[in-house]
Each structure stands twice: as C-alpha cells, then as structure tokens.
CSV table of C-alpha atoms in Angstrom, one decimal:
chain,number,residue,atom,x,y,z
A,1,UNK,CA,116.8,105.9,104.9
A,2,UNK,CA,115.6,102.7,106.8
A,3,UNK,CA,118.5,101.1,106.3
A,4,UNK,CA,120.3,103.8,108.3
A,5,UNK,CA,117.5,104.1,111.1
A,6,UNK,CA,118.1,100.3,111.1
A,7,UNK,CA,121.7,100.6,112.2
A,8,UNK,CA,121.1,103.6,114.3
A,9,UNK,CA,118.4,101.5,116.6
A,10,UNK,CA,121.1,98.6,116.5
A,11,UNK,CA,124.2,101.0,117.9
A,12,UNK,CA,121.1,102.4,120.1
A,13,UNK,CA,120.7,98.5,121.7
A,14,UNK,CA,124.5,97.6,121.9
A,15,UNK,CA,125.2,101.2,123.7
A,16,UNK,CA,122.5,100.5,126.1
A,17,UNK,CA,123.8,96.7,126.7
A,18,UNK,CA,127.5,98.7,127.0
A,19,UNK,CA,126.0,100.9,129.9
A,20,UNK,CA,124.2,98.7,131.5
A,21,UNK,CA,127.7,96.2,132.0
A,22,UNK,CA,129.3,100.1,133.0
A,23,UNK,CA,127.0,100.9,135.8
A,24,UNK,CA,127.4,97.4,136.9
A,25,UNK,CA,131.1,97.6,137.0
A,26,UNK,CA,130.7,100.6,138.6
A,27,UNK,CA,128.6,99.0,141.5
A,28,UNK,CA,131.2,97.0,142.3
A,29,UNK,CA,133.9,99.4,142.4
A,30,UNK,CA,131.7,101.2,144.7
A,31,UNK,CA,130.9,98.1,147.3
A,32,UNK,CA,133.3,95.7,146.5
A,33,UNK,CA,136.7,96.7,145.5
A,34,UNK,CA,137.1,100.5,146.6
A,35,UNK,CA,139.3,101.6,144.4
A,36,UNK,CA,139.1,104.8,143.4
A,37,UNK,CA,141.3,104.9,140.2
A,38,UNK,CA,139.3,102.4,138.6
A,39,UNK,CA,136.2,104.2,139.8
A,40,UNK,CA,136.9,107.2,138.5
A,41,UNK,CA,137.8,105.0,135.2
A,42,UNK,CA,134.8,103.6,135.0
A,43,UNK,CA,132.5,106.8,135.6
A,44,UNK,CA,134.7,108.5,132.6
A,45,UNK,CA,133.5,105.6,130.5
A,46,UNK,CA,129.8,105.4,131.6
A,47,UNK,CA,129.8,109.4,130.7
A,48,UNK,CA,131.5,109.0,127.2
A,49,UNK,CA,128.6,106.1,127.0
A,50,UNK,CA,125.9,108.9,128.5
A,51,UNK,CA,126.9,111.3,125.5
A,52,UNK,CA,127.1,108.6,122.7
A,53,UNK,CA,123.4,107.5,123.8
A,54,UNK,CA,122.2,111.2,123.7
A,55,UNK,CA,124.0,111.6,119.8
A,56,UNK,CA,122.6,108.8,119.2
A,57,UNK,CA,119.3,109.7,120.4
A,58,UNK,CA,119.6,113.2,118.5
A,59,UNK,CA,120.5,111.5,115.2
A,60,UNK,CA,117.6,108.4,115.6
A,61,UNK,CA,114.7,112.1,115.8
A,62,UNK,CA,116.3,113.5,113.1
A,63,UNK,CA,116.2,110.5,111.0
A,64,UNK,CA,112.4,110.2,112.6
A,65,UNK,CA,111.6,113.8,111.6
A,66,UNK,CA,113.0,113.3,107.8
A,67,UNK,CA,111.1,110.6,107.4
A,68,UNK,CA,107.8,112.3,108.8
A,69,UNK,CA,108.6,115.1,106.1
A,70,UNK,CA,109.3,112.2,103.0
A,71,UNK,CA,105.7,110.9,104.2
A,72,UNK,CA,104.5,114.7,104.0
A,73,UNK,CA,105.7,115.2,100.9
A,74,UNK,CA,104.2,112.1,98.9
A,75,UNK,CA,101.2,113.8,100.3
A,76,UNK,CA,101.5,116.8,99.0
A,77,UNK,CA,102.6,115.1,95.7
A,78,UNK,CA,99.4,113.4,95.4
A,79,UNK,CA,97.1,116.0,96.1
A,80,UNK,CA,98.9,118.2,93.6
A,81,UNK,CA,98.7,115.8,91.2
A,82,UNK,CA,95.4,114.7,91.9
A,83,UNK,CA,94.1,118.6,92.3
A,84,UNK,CA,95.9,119.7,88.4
A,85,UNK,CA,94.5,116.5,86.7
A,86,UNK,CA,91.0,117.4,88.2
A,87,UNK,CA,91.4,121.4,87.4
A,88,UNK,CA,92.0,120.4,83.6
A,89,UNK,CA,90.3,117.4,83.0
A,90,UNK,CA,87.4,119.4,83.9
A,91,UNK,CA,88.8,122.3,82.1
A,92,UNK,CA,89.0,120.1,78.9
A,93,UNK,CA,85.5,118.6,79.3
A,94,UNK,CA,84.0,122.4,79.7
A,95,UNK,CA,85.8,123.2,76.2
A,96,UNK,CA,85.4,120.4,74.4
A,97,UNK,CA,81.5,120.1,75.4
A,98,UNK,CA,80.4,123.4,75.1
A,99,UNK,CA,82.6,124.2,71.4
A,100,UNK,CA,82.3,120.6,69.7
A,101,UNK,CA,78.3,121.2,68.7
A,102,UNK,CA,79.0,125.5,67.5
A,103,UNK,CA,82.8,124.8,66.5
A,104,UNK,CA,84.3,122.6,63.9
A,105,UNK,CA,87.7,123.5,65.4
A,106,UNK,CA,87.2,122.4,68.5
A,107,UNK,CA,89.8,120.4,68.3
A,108,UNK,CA,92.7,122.8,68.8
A,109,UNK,CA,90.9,123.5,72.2
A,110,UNK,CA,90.8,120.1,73.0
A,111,UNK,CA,94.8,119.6,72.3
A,112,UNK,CA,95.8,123.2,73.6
A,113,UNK,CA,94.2,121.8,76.5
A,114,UNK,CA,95.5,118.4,76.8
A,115,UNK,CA,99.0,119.7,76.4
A,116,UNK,CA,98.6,122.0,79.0
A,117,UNK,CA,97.4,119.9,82.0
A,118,UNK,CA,100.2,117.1,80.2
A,119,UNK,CA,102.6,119.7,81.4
A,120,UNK,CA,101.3,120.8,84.6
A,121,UNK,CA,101.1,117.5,85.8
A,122,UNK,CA,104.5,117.2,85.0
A,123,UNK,CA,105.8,120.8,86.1
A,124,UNK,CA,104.3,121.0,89.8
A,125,UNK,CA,104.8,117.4,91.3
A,126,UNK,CA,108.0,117.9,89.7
A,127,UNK,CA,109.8,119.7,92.0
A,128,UNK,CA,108.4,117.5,94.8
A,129,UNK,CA,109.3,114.4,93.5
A,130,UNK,CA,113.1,115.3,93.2
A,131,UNK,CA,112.7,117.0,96.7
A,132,UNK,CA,112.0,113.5,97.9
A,133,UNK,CA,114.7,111.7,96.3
A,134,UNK,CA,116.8,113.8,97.4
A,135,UNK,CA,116.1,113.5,100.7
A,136,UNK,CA,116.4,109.7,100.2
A,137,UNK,CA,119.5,110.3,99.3
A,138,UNK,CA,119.4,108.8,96.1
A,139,UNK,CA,121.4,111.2,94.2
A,140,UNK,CA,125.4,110.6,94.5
A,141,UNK,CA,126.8,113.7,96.8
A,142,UNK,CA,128.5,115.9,94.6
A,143,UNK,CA,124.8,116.1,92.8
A,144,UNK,CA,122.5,116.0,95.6
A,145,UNK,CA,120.8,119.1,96.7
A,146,UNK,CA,119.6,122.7,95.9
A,147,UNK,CA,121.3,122.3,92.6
A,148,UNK,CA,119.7,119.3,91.2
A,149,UNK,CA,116.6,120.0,92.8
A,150,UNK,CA,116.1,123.4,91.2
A,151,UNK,CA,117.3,122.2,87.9
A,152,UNK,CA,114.7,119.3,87.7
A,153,UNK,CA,111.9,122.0,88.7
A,154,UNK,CA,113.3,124.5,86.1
A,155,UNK,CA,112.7,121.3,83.4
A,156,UNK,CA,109.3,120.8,85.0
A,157,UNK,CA,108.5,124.8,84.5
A,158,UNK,CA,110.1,124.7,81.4
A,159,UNK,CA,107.3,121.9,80.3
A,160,UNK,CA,104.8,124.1,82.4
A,161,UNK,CA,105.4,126.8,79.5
A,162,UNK,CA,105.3,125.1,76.8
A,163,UNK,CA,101.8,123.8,77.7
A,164,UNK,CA,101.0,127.5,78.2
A,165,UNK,CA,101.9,127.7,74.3
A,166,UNK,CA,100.6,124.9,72.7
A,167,UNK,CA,97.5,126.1,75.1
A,168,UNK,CA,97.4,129.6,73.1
A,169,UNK,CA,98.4,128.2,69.6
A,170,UNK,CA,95.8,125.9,69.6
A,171,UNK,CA,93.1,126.7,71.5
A,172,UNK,CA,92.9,130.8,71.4
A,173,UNK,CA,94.4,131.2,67.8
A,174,UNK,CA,92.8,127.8,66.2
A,175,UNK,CA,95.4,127.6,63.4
A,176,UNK,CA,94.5,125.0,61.1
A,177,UNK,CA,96.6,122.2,59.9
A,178,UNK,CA,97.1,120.4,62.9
C-alpha cells in the first residue's frame, strides 16, 4: 500500500513538471510564434495532462482513504481484543474465586472458561485481521476478497463454538476425569 502511494505521489510530481513545460510551451505559441496548429496541439496535450492529474488525484484519496480505514481497523482490532480478554479474564477470576473454597471441581470452571475466552479471542479479531490483509493486498488475486475473508471468520466462529462447548462440558456439567 505505501509502496503504491509512493509511486502515485512520484507520477503526481513528474505530471506536474509535464504541465508546467506545457503551459510554458503554450505561452509561447501564444506571444511568440502564432501558430495556431501547434496551439491547438499544445492545449490538447495540457488537457490530456489536466485529466491525468485529476485521475491521479482521485486514485492518490482513495489510496489516502484505504489507508485511513486499515488504521481504523487495527483499532477496532485492539479494542476487541483488548474488550474479550478483559470480559473473560474477569469472568474466569469471578469463577474461579468464588467456586475454588465451596467446590473441589472448580477446575472444570476454570478450563471451560479458559477455552472459551481462548476462542473468542481468536473468533472476533478474526475476521478483522483478514479484513486488513486483505486490504493490504496481501492475498494473491484469485484469493483475495469476500471469499477468503468470510472463510477465515467462519474458522474463527467455528473456534468461537467450540469454546462455547468445552465452556458447557466443563464448567456447567463438571464431568470428572479431566
């Protein structure tokens, strides 16, 4: 992604070099040599130079506004993560406190739990993460997109599940032999 604002700031200064030498030229046309083929030339020219500039101005804001969104979404990445560890860390520490002293088995509470915020912290940054990379375009073409995307998040929910459960086997049914 910086690599290609790179070259599009770089075909950005050589266009405005290009019309700056074109509206030049076309000064002298005007003043100096009044010839009106070549002035007509050169003001074809400085328009097909007018449009490139404003393409590439288009593409530079796009290539500004995906990487305002990749910024956006390492935000939101963190604070889910951050937000789900905090939810069942503290989730765990509730269980774990209030059954160890009653509850011999508190153990199963303890592992249902820690399965289950293992795979929510995989299952919802998941989806974000790959949203990311593939917006970096880090994927090869033919597997970039909706397709990848929704497959990794599908894996992620998949893990979500299965916390869910190891949550319910060994927490809310304590079955022994662990």
């Amino acid at each position: 992604m910086e690599s290609k604002l790179k070259e599009v700031r770089q075909r950005t200064a050589a266009l405005r070099e290009r019309l700056e030498k074109r509206q030049h030229e076309v000064r002298e046309a005007q003043f100096i040599e009044h010839d009106p083929k070549k002035l007509e030339e050169l003001e074809a020219l400085a328009k097909e130079d007018v449009q490139e500039m404003r393409d590439i101005e288009a593409q530079t804001n796009d290539l500004e506004d995906t990487m305002r969104e990749i910024d956006s979404d390492f935000k939101n990445l963190a604070n889910v993560v951050l937000t789900t560890s905090t939810v069942f860390l503290g989730l765990t520490a509730t269980f774990s406190s209030s059954l160890i002293p009653a509850e011999p088995k508190a153990i199963y509470w303890l592992v249902g739990a820690w399965f289950f915020l293992a795979a929510s912290i995989i299952a919802f940054p998941l989806g974000s993460l790959f949203k990311i990379v593939d917006r970096l375009e880090m994927f090869p073409p033919r597997l970039s997109g909706p397709f990848i995307v929704g497959a990794l998040m599908g894996c992620g929910f998949g893990f979500f599940i299965v916390g869910i459960v190891a949550f319910l086997i060994f927490a809310i049914l304590n079955i022994p032999g662990l």
